[in-house]
PDB file of C-alpha atoms in Angstrom:
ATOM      1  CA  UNK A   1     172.104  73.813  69.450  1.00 77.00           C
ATOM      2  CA  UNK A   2     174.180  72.520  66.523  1.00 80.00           C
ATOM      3  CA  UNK A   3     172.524  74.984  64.286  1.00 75.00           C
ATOM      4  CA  UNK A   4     173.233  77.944  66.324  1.00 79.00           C
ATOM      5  CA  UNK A   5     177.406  77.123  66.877  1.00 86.00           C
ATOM      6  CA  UNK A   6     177.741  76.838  62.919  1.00 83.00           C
ATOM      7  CA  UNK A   7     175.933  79.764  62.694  1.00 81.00           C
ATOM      8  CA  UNK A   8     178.155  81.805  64.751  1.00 86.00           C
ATOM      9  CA  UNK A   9     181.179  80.320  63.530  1.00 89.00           C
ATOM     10  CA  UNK A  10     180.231  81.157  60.084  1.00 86.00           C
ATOM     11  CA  UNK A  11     179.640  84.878  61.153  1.00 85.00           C
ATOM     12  CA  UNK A  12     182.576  85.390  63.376  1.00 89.00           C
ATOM     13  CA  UNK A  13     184.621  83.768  60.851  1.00 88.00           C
ATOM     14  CA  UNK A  14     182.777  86.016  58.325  1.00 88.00           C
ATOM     15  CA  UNK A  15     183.879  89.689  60.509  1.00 88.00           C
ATOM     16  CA  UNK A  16     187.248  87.818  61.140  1.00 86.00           C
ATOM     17  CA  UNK A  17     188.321  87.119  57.229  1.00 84.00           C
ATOM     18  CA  UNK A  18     185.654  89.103  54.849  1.00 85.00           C
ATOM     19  CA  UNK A  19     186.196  93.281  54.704  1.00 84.00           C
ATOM     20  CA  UNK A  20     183.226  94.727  56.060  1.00 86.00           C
ATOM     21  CA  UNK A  21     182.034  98.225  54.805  1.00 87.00           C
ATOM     22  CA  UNK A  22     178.956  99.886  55.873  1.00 92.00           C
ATOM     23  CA  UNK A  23     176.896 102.173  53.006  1.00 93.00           C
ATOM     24  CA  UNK A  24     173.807 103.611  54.831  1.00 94.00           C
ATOM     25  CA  UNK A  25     170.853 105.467  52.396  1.00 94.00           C
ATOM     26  CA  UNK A  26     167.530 106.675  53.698  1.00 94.00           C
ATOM     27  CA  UNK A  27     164.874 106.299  50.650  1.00 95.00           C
ATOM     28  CA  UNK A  28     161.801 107.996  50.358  1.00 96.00           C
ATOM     29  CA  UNK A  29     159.300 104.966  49.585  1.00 97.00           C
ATOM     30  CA  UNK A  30     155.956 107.152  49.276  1.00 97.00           C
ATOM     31  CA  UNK A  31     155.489 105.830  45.916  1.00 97.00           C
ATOM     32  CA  UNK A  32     156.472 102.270  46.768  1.00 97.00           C
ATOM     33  CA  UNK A  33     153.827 102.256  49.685  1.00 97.00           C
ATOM     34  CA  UNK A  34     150.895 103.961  46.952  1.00 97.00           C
ATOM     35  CA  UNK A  35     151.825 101.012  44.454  1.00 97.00           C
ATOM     36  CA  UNK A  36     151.977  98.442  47.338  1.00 97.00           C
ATOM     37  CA  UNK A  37     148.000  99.624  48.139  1.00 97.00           C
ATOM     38  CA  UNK A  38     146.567  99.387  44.863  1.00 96.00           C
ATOM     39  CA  UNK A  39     148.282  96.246  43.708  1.00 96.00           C
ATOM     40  CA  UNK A  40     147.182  94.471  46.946  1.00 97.00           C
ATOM     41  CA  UNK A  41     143.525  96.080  47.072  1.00 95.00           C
ATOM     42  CA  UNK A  42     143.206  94.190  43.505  1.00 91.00           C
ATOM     43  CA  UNK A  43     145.074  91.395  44.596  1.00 89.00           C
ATOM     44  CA  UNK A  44     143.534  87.797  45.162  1.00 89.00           C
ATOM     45  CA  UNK A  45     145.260  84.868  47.115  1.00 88.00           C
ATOM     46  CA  UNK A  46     148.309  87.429  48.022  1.00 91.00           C
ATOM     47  CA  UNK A  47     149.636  90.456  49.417  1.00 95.00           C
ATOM     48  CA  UNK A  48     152.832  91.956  48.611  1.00 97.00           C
ATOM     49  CA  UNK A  49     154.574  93.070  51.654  1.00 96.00           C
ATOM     50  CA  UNK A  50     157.778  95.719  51.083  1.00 96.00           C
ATOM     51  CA  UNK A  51     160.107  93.195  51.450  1.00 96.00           C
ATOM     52  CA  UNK A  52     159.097  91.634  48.229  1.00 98.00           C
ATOM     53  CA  UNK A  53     159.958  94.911  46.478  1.00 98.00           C
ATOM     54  CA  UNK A  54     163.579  95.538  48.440  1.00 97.00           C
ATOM     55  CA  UNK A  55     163.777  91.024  47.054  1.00 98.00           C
ATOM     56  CA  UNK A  56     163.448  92.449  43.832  1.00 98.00           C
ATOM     57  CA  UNK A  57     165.127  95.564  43.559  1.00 97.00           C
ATOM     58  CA  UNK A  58     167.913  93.823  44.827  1.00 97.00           C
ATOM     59  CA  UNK A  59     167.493  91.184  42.217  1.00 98.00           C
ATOM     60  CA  UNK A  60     167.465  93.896  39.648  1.00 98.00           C
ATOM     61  CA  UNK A  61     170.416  95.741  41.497  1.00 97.00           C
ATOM     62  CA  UNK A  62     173.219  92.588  41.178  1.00 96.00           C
ATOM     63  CA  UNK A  63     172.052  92.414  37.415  1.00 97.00           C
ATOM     64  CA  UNK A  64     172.852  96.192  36.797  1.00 97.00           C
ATOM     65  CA  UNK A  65     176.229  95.721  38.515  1.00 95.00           C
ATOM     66  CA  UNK A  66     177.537  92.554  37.403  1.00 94.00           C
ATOM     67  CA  UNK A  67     180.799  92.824  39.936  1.00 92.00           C
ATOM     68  CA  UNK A  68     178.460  93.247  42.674  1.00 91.00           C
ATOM     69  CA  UNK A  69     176.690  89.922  41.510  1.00 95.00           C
ATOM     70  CA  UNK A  70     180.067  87.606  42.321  1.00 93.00           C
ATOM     71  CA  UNK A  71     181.363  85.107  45.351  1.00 88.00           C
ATOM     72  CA  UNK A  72     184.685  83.828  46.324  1.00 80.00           C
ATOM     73  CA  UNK A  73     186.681  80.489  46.461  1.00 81.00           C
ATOM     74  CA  UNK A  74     190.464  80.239  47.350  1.00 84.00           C
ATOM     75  CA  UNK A  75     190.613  79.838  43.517  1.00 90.00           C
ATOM     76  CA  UNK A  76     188.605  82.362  42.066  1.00 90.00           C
ATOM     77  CA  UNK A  77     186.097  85.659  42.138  1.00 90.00           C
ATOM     78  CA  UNK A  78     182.795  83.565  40.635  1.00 93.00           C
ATOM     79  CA  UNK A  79     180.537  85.899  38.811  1.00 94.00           C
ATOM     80  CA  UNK A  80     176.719  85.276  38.691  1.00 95.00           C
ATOM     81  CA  UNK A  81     174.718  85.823  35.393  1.00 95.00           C
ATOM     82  CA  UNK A  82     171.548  85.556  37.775  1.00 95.00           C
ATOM     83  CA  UNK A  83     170.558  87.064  41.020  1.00 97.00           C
ATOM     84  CA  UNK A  84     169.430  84.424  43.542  1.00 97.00           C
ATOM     85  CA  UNK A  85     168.552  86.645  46.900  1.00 98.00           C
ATOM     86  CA  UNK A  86     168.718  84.697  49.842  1.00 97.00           C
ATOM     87  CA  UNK A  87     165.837  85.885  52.367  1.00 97.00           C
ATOM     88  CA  UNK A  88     166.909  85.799  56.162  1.00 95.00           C
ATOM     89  CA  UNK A  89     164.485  84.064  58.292  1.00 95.00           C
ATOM     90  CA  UNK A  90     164.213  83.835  62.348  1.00 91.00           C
ATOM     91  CA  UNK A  91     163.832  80.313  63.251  1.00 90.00           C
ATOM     92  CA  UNK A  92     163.371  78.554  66.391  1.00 87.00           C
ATOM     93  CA  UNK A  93     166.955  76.985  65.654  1.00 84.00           C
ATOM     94  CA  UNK A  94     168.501  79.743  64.448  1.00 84.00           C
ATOM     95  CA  UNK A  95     168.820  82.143  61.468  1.00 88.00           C
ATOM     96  CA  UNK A  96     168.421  80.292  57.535  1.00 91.00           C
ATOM     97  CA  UNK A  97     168.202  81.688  54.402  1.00 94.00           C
ATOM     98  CA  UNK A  98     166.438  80.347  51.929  1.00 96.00           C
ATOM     99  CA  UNK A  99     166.314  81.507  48.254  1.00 97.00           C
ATOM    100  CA  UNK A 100     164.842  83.225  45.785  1.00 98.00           C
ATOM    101  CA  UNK A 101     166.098  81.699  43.052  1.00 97.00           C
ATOM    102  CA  UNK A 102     166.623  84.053  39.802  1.00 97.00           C
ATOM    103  CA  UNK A 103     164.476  86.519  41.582  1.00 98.00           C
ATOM    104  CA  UNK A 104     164.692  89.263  38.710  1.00 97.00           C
ATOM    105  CA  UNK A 105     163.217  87.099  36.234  1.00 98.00           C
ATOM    106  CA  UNK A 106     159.922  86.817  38.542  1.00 98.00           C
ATOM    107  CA  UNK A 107     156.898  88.931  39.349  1.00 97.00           C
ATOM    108  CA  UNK A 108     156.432  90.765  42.423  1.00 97.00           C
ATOM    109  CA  UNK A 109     153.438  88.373  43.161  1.00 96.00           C
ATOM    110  CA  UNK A 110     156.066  85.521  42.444  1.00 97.00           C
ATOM    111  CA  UNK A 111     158.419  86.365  44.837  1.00 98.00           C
ATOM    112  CA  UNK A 112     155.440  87.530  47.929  1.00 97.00           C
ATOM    113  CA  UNK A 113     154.146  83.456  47.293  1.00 97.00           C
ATOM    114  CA  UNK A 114     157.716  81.958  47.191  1.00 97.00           C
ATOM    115  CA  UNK A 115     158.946  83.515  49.996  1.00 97.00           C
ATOM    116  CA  UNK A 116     156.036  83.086  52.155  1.00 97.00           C
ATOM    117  CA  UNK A 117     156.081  79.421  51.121  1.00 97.00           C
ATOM    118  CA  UNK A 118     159.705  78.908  52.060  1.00 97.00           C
ATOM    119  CA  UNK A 119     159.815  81.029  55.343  1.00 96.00           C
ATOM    120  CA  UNK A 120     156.916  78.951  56.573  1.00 96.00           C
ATOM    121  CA  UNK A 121     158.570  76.035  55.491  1.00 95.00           C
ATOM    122  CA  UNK A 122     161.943  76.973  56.904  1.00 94.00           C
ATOM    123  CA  UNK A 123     160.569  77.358  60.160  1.00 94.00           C
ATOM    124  CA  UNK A 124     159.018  74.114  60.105  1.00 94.00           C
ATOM    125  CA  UNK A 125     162.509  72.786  59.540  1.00 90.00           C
ATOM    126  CA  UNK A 126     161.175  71.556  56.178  1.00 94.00           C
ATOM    127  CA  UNK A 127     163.653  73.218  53.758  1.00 92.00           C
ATOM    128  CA  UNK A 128     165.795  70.968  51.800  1.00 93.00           C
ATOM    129  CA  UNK A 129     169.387  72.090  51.189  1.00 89.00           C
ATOM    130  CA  UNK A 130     168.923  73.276  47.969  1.00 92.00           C
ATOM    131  CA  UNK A 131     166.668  76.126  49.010  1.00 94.00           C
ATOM    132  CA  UNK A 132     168.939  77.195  51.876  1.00 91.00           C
ATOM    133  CA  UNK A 133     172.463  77.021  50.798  1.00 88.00           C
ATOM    134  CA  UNK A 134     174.107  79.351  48.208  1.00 87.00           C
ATOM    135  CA  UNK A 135     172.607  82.705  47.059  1.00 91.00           C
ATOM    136  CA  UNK A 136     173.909  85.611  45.421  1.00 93.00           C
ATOM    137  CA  UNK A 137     173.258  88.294  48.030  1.00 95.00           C
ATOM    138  CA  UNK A 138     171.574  88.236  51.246  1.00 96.00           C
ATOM    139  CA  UNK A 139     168.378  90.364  52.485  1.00 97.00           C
ATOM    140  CA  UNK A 140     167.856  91.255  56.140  1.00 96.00           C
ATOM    141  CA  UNK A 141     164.999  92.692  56.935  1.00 96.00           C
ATOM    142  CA  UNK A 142     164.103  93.793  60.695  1.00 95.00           C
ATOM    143  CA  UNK A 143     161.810  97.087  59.862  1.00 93.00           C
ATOM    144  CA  UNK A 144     158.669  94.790  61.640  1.00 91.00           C
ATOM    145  CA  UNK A 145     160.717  94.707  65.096  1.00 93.00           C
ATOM    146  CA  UNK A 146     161.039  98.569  65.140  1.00 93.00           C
ATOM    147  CA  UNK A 147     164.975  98.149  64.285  1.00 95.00           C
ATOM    148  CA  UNK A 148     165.492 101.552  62.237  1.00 93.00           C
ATOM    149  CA  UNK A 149     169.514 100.433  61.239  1.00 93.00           C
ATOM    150  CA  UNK A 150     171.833  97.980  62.024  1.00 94.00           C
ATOM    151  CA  UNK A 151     175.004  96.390  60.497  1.00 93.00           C
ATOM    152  CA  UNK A 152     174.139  92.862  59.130  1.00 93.00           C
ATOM    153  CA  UNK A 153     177.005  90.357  58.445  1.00 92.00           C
ATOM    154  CA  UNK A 154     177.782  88.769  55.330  1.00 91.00           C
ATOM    155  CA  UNK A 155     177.320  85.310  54.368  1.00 89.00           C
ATOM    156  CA  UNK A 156     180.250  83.689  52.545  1.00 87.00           C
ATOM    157  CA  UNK A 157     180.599  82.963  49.756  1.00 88.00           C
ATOM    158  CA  UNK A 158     178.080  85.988  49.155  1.00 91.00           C
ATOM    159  CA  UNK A 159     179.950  89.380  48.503  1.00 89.00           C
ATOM    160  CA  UNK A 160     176.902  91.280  50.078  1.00 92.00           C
ATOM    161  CA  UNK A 161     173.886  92.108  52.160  1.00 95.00           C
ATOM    162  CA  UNK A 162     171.457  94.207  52.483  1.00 96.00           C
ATOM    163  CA  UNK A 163     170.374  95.216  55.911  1.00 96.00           C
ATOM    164  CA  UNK A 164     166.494  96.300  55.835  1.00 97.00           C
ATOM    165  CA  UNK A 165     165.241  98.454  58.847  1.00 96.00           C
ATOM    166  CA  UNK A 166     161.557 100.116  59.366  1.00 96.00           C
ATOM    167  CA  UNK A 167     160.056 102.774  57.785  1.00 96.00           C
ATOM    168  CA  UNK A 168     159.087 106.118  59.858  1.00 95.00           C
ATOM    169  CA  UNK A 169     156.813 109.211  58.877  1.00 96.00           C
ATOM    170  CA  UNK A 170     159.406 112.059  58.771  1.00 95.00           C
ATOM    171  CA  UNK A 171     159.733 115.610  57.432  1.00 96.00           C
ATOM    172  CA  UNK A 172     162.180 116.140  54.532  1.00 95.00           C
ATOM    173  CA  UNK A 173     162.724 118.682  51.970  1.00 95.00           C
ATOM    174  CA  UNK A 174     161.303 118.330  48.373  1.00 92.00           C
ATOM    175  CA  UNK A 175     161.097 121.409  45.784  1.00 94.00           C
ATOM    176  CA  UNK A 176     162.588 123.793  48.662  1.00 96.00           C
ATOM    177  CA  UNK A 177     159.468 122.845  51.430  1.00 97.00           C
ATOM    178  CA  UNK A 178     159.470 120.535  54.170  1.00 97.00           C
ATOM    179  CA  UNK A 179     156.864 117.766  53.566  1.00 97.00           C
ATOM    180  CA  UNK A 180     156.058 114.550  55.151  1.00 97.00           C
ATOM    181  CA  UNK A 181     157.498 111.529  53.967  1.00 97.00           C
ATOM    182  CA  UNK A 182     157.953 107.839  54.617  1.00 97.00           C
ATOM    183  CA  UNK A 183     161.896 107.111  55.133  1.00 96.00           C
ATOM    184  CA  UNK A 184     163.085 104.177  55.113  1.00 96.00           C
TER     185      UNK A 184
END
């Protein structure tokens, strides 16, 4: 489809011209999970899933580190004074992102309803440009296929992404004994 040859320009074009590095951290999200529980055992008309938390520590993460929050044009390196995370979604047509716009300034219930609401939405093919195109930073999240890594491509403008895969049960070390943990 038309959809799926700009897509693949844009990301061969994005390997081709943008340097690529690959940063790869395994995090313990024990706690995350716990929180996740009790907020959605109280919760009414949502559930938080952990891909709104990575939406907003990622959020949070371009506002720490300003230079990370940026984009490029042949004229300049634009830096962002908000963090607008761009979600990938699997379509029928192809991969779109839409946004999360200013995603630090919201709630962790904010962002679960947003998304939800545009990912249905963007399937539907019912997005309107605004909500798909720009973005500080891109999430992609295939933990719910089983994926445990992978190397996701960046979408220019956008200076990064975060590639998202699932979370296991494994046995680390913490205070000098091995314990179980869930590793993402």
């Amino acid at each position: 489809s038309t959809v799926r040859k700009v897509i693949a320009r844009r990301l061969t074009e994005s390997k081709q011209t943008v340097p690529h590095y690959y940063l790869t951290v395994h995090c313990d999200i024990d706690k995350l999970m716990q929180v996740r529980k009790e907020v959605n055992e109280g919760a009414v008309g949502y559930k938080l899933s952990v891909n709104d938390f990575i939406i907003k520590a990622a959020a949070l993460a371009q506002i720490r580190v300003p230079h990370a929050n940026v984009s490029w044009t042949e004229e300049a390196v634009l830096q962002y004074s908000r963090a607008d995370i761009s979600v990938a979604v699997a379509t029928d047509n192809g991969l779109i992102t839409p946004i999360i716009k200013d995603a630090a300034s919201k709630s962790l219930k904010e962002i679960s309803v947003e998304i939800k609401d545009l990912a249905a939405r963007a399937r539907e093919g019912k997005l309107k440009p605004q909500e798909f195109q720009g973005g500080t930073m891109t999430v992609s999240n295939l933990g719910m296929f089983g994926i445990a890594e992978f190397a996701a491509i960046i979408n220019p403008p956008q200076s990064c992404i975060v590639a998202v895969g699932a979370s296991e049960q494994r046995a680390v070390v913490k205070d000098g004994k091995v314990v179980p943990a869930t590793v993402m």
